[in-house]
């Protein structure tokens, strides 16, 4: 490992740790101010907000460091930030990622916006996969830290979505889930979703080099 690699790893750790400390401070303050019956994992709460800001933070760092900037990366990070902040449900009468916005009697501009966002997102994902998947696979085989961190983020994202609404999902199969289990899975899900952008920040710092 060269001194440049060591410096990059140290910087990535500092940037990720800095955000984690700020997030912990905000969440801790929110917890101290919670009233009776309040929850840290509520919609629009500190955990969800810091998760959203984590993706924005990752986007800023990528644009700051990457040369050249590969356009699908900021697009996907911005999309994830908007999704985490529930902006996909705030601007239209139906969720902009839901088929309801196309099938129900919604405004034409809402349908057009939904189609445009889907086209942009799919194009970004296909482009990213086409041009970066071989690089990711190569570096995974080499055990490159950035690739391992990025893959860990993807796995955590998939797992967190699996346990999202656990009681509702299992209830569809006739499985009765205890309230404590449902609440616990919600806390785990939100905590994991906060970890994802932190892993992405570290991966970005390890993969890119700050321009001189």
mmCIF file of N, CA and C in Angstrom, residues 28-101:
data_model
loop_
_atom_site.group_PDB
_atom_site.id
_atom_site.type_symbol
_atom_site.label_atom_id
_atom_site.label_comp_id
_atom_site.label_asym_id
_atom_site.label_seq_id
_atom_site.Cartn_x
_atom_site.Cartn_y
_atom_site.Cartn_z
ATOM 1 N N UNK A 28 -29.314 12.207 18.852
ATOM 2 C CA UNK A 28 -29.316 12.262 20.310
ATOM 3 C C UNK A 28 -30.141 13.422 20.823
ATOM 4 N N UNK A 29 -30.022 14.587 20.188
ATOM 5 C CA UNK A 29 -30.799 15.762 20.587
ATOM 6 C C UNK A 29 -32.285 15.519 20.369
ATOM 7 N N UNK A 30 -32.607 14.873 19.252
ATOM 8 C CA UNK A 30 -34.001 14.542 18.962
ATOM 9 C C UNK A 30 -34.559 13.603 20.025
ATOM 10 N N UNK A 31 -33.761 12.642 20.439
ATOM 11 C CA UNK A 31 -34.184 11.672 21.450
ATOM 12 C C UNK A 31 -34.460 12.351 22.791
ATOM 13 N N UNK A 32 -33.616 13.323 23.142
ATOM 14 C CA UNK A 32 -33.803 14.045 24.401
ATOM 15 C C UNK A 32 -35.082 14.886 24.389
ATOM 16 N N UNK A 33 -35.486 15.313 23.208
ATOM 17 C CA UNK A 33 -36.651 16.187 23.093
ATOM 18 C C UNK A 33 -37.937 15.434 22.788
ATOM 19 N N UNK A 34 -37.858 14.111 22.654
ATOM 20 C CA UNK A 34 -39.037 13.318 22.324
ATOM 21 C C UNK A 34 -40.071 13.394 23.447
ATOM 22 N N UNK A 35 -41.314 13.547 23.052
ATOM 23 C CA UNK A 35 -42.384 13.498 24.027
ATOM 24 C C UNK A 35 -42.873 12.078 24.218
ATOM 25 N N UNK A 36 -43.883 11.914 25.036
ATOM 26 C CA UNK A 36 -44.451 10.593 25.271
ATOM 27 C C UNK A 36 -45.038 10.041 23.973
ATOM 28 N N UNK A 37 -44.679 8.806 23.674
ATOM 29 C CA UNK A 37 -45.188 8.165 22.461
ATOM 30 C C UNK A 37 -44.420 8.523 21.208
ATOM 31 N N UNK A 38 -43.409 9.395 21.328
ATOM 32 C CA UNK A 38 -42.619 9.771 20.160
ATOM 33 C C UNK A 38 -41.659 8.672 19.755
ATOM 34 N N UNK A 39 -41.210 8.718 18.518
ATOM 35 C CA UNK A 39 -40.301 7.688 18.016
ATOM 36 C C UNK A 39 -39.222 8.328 17.152
ATOM 37 N N UNK A 40 -38.008 7.863 17.330
ATOM 38 C CA UNK A 40 -36.907 8.361 16.501
ATOM 39 C C UNK A 40 -37.080 7.966 15.045
ATOM 40 N N UNK A 41 -37.805 6.875 14.803
ATOM 41 C CA UNK A 41 -37.960 6.369 13.441
ATOM 42 C C UNK A 41 -39.230 6.889 12.775
ATOM 43 N N UNK A 42 -39.833 7.929 13.323
ATOM 44 C CA UNK A 42 -41.052 8.487 12.732
ATOM 45 C C UNK A 42 -40.750 9.105 11.372
ATOM 46 N N UNK A 43 -41.803 9.265 10.578
ATOM 47 C CA UNK A 43 -41.652 9.908 9.281
ATOM 48 C C UNK A 43 -41.185 11.348 9.475
ATOM 49 N N UNK A 44 -40.130 11.726 8.790
ATOM 50 C CA UNK A 44 -39.604 13.071 8.907
ATOM 51 C C UNK A 44 -38.801 13.307 10.164
ATOM 52 N N UNK A 45 -38.497 12.229 10.911
ATOM 53 C CA UNK A 45 -37.719 12.342 12.129
ATOM 54 C C UNK A 45 -36.243 12.517 11.851
ATOM 55 N N UNK A 46 -35.461 12.575 12.920
ATOM 56 C CA UNK A 46 -34.036 12.852 12.782
ATOM 57 C C UNK A 46 -33.295 11.746 12.036
ATOM 58 N N UNK A 47 -33.675 10.487 12.262
ATOM 59 C CA UNK A 47 -32.978 9.381 11.602
ATOM 60 C C UNK A 47 -33.216 9.434 10.100
ATOM 61 N N UNK A 48 -34.468 9.623 9.708
ATOM 62 C CA UNK A 48 -34.788 9.696 8.286
ATOM 63 C C UNK A 48 -34.143 10.917 7.637
ATOM 64 N N UNK A 49 -34.169 12.045 8.360
ATOM 65 C CA UNK A 49 -33.583 13.278 7.826
ATOM 66 C C UNK A 49 -32.074 13.141 7.636
ATOM 67 N N UNK A 50 -31.392 12.553 8.609
ATOM 68 C CA UNK A 50 -29.948 12.392 8.491
ATOM 69 C C UNK A 50 -29.585 11.383 7.405
ATOM 70 N N UNK A 51 -30.440 10.393 7.188
ATOM 71 C CA UNK A 51 -30.209 9.459 6.086
ATOM 72 C C UNK A 51 -30.279 10.203 4.751
ATOM 73 N N UNK A 52 -31.280 11.072 4.614
ATOM 74 C CA UNK A 52 -31.419 11.870 3.400
ATOM 75 C C UNK A 52 -30.198 12.769 3.203
ATOM 76 N N UNK A 53 -29.783 13.453 4.272
ATOM 77 C CA UNK A 53 -28.627 14.343 4.184
ATOM 78 C C UNK A 53 -27.344 13.555 3.924
ATOM 79 N N UNK A 54 -27.311 12.290 4.345
ATOM 80 C CA UNK A 54 -26.147 11.449 4.074
ATOM 81 C C UNK A 54 -25.933 11.246 2.592
ATOM 82 N N UNK A 55 -27.029 11.029 1.858
ATOM 83 C CA UNK A 55 -26.910 10.878 0.403
ATOM 84 C C UNK A 55 -26.512 12.188 -0.260
ATOM 85 N N UNK A 56 -27.037 13.307 0.251
ATOM 86 C CA UNK A 56 -26.637 14.612 -0.277
ATOM 87 C C UNK A 56 -25.149 14.837 -0.016
ATOM 88 N N UNK A 57 -24.700 14.458 1.157
ATOM 89 C CA UNK A 57 -23.288 14.575 1.530
ATOM 90 C C UNK A 57 -22.416 13.739 0.594
ATOM 91 N N UNK A 58 -22.848 12.508 0.317
ATOM 92 C CA UNK A 58 -22.109 11.637 -0.604
ATOM 93 C C UNK A 58 -22.071 12.245 -2.001
ATOM 94 N N UNK A 59 -23.181 12.837 -2.423
ATOM 95 C CA UNK A 59 -23.239 13.470 -3.748
ATOM 96 C C UNK A 59 -22.246 14.623 -3.836
ATOM 97 N N UNK A 60 -22.231 15.481 -2.808
ATOM 98 C CA UNK A 60 -21.320 16.635 -2.808
ATOM 99 C C UNK A 60 -19.871 16.178 -2.852
ATOM 100 N N UNK A 61 -19.538 15.180 -2.061
ATOM 101 C CA UNK A 61 -18.166 14.684 -2.036
ATOM 102 C C UNK A 61 -17.783 14.083 -3.383
ATOM 103 N N UNK A 62 -18.720 13.362 -4.002
ATOM 104 C CA UNK A 62 -18.415 12.771 -5.313
ATOM 105 C C UNK A 62 -18.136 13.861 -6.348
ATOM 106 N N UNK A 63 -19.022 14.860 -6.415
ATOM 107 C CA UNK A 63 -18.837 15.946 -7.392
ATOM 108 C C UNK A 63 -17.556 16.716 -7.106
ATOM 109 N N UNK A 64 -17.208 16.856 -5.844
ATOM 110 C CA UNK A 64 -15.999 17.585 -5.433
ATOM 111 C C UNK A 64 -14.736 16.830 -5.828
ATOM 112 N N UNK A 65 -14.758 15.507 -5.723
ATOM 113 C CA UNK A 65 -13.539 14.726 -5.889
ATOM 114 C C UNK A 65 -13.399 14.050 -7.253
ATOM 115 N N UNK A 66 -14.492 13.627 -7.838
ATOM 116 C CA UNK A 66 -14.411 12.806 -9.051
ATOM 117 C C UNK A 66 -14.012 13.638 -10.261
ATOM 118 N N UNK A 67 -13.067 13.135 -11.007
ATOM 119 C CA UNK A 67 -12.644 13.752 -12.267
ATOM 120 C C UNK A 67 -12.392 12.650 -13.288
ATOM 121 N N UNK A 68 -13.241 12.516 -14.321
ATOM 122 C CA UNK A 68 -14.445 13.315 -14.565
ATOM 123 C C UNK A 68 -15.631 12.824 -13.737
ATOM 124 N N UNK A 69 -16.665 13.654 -13.662
ATOM 125 C CA UNK A 69 -17.892 13.254 -12.969
ATOM 126 C C UNK A 69 -18.708 12.380 -13.920
ATOM 127 N N UNK A 70 -19.025 11.176 -13.495
ATOM 128 C CA UNK A 70 -19.825 10.257 -14.296
ATOM 129 C C UNK A 70 -21.292 10.489 -13.935
ATOM 130 N N UNK A 71 -22.059 11.058 -14.842
ATOM 131 C CA UNK A 71 -23.368 11.630 -14.522
ATOM 132 C C UNK A 71 -24.354 10.680 -13.835
ATOM 133 N N UNK A 72 -24.374 9.369 -14.084
ATOM 134 C CA UNK A 72 -25.359 8.523 -13.392
ATOM 135 C C UNK A 72 -25.184 8.502 -11.875
ATOM 136 N N UNK A 73 -23.950 8.682 -11.392
ATOM 137 C CA UNK A 73 -23.711 8.602 -9.947
ATOM 138 C C UNK A 73 -24.440 9.710 -9.189
ATOM 139 N N UNK A 74 -24.255 11.007 -9.541
ATOM 140 C CA UNK A 74 -25.009 12.042 -8.827
ATOM 141 C C UNK A 74 -26.514 11.925 -9.024
ATOM 142 N N UNK A 75 -26.947 11.473 -10.184
ATOM 143 C CA UNK A 75 -28.386 11.311 -10.422
ATOM 144 C C UNK A 75 -28.976 10.283 -9.463
ATOM 145 N N UNK A 76 -28.303 9.136 -9.324
ATOM 146 C CA UNK A 76 -28.812 8.078 -8.444
ATOM 147 C C UNK A 76 -28.728 8.490 -6.980
ATOM 148 N N UNK A 77 -27.648 9.157 -6.581
ATOM 149 C CA UNK A 77 -27.534 9.625 -5.204
ATOM 150 C C UNK A 77 -28.614 10.662 -4.889
ATOM 151 N N UNK A 78 -28.893 11.543 -5.836
ATOM 152 C CA UNK A 78 -29.945 12.538 -5.640
ATOM 153 C C UNK A 78 -31.310 11.864 -5.542
ATOM 154 N N UNK A 79 -31.512 10.846 -6.364
ATOM 155 C CA UNK A 79 -32.764 10.101 -6.306
ATOM 156 C C UNK A 79 -32.933 9.416 -4.945
ATOM 157 N N UNK A 80 -31.865 8.812 -4.442
ATOM 158 C CA UNK A 80 -31.927 8.132 -3.151
ATOM 159 C C UNK A 80 -32.185 9.118 -2.020
ATOM 160 N N UNK A 81 -31.597 10.306 -2.114
ATOM 161 C CA UNK A 81 -31.844 11.338 -1.108
ATOM 162 C C UNK A 81 -33.312 11.759 -1.128
ATOM 163 N N UNK A 82 -33.855 11.968 -2.326
ATOM 164 C CA UNK A 82 -35.253 12.376 -2.457
ATOM 165 C C UNK A 82 -36.189 11.283 -1.960
ATOM 166 N N UNK A 83 -35.846 10.046 -2.263
ATOM 167 C CA UNK A 83 -36.670 8.916 -1.813
ATOM 168 C C UNK A 83 -36.640 8.787 -0.296
ATOM 169 N N UNK A 84 -35.465 8.987 0.292
ATOM 170 C CA UNK A 84 -35.342 8.880 1.743
ATOM 171 C C UNK A 84 -36.120 9.999 2.434
ATOM 172 N N UNK A 85 -36.192 11.156 1.794
ATOM 173 C CA UNK A 85 -36.940 12.273 2.355
ATOM 174 C C UNK A 85 -38.410 12.278 1.979
ATOM 175 N N UNK A 86 -38.864 11.186 1.347
ATOM 176 C CA UNK A 86 -40.269 11.025 0.944
ATOM 177 C C UNK A 86 -40.730 12.114 -0.017
ATOM 178 N N UNK A 87 -39.798 12.685 -0.779
ATOM 179 C CA UNK A 87 -40.195 13.705 -1.753
ATOM 180 C C UNK A 87 -40.966 13.100 -2.910
ATOM 181 N N UNK A 88 -40.840 11.775 -3.096
ATOM 182 C CA UNK A 88 -41.576 11.118 -4.172
ATOM 183 C C UNK A 88 -43.077 11.110 -3.893
ATOM 184 N N UNK A 89 -43.461 11.368 -2.647
ATOM 185 C CA UNK A 89 -44.877 11.386 -2.284
ATOM 186 C C UNK A 89 -45.374 12.797 -1.982
ATOM 187 N N UNK A 90 -44.459 13.737 -1.896
ATOM 188 C CA UNK A 90 -44.830 15.077 -1.437
ATOM 189 C C UNK A 90 -45.279 16.001 -2.566
ATOM 190 N N UNK A 91 -44.871 15.729 -3.779
ATOM 191 C CA UNK A 91 -45.112 16.673 -4.868
ATOM 192 C C UNK A 91 -46.326 16.332 -5.711
ATOM 193 N N UNK A 92 -46.802 15.090 -5.621
ATOM 194 C CA UNK A 92 -47.911 14.638 -6.463
ATOM 195 C C UNK A 92 -48.995 13.984 -5.613
ATOM 196 N N UNK A 93 -50.178 13.817 -6.204
ATOM 197 C CA UNK A 93 -51.307 13.251 -5.467
ATOM 198 C C UNK A 93 -51.099 11.772 -5.156
ATOM 199 N N UNK A 94 -50.347 11.074 -5.982
ATOM 200 C CA UNK A 94 -49.969 9.683 -5.737
ATOM 201 C C UNK A 94 -48.443 9.598 -5.758
ATOM 202 N N UNK A 95 -47.897 8.546 -5.140
ATOM 203 C CA UNK A 95 -46.460 8.359 -5.152
ATOM 204 C C UNK A 95 -45.926 8.332 -6.571
ATOM 205 N N UNK A 96 -44.906 9.134 -6.819
ATOM 206 C CA UNK A 96 -44.429 9.285 -8.189
ATOM 207 C C UNK A 96 -43.777 8.012 -8.725
ATOM 208 N N UNK A 97 -43.403 7.097 -7.815
ATOM 209 C CA UNK A 97 -42.819 5.823 -8.226
ATOM 210 C C UNK A 97 -43.854 4.700 -8.242
ATOM 211 N N UNK A 98 -45.093 5.035 -7.909
ATOM 212 C CA UNK A 98 -46.161 4.043 -7.864
ATOM 213 C C UNK A 98 -46.880 3.979 -9.209
ATOM 214 N N UNK A 99 -47.363 2.786 -9.548
ATOM 215 C CA UNK A 99 -48.137 2.636 -10.793
ATOM 216 C C UNK A 99 -49.478 3.355 -10.688
ATOM 217 N N UNK A 100 -49.886 3.688 -9.458
ATOM 218 C CA UNK A 100 -51.171 4.374 -9.281
ATOM 219 C C UNK A 100 -51.204 5.715 -10.002
ATOM 220 N N UNK A 101 -50.059 6.382 -10.058
ATOM 221 C CA UNK A 101 -50.031 7.702 -10.675
ATOM 222 C C UNK A 101 -50.305 7.621 -12.175
#
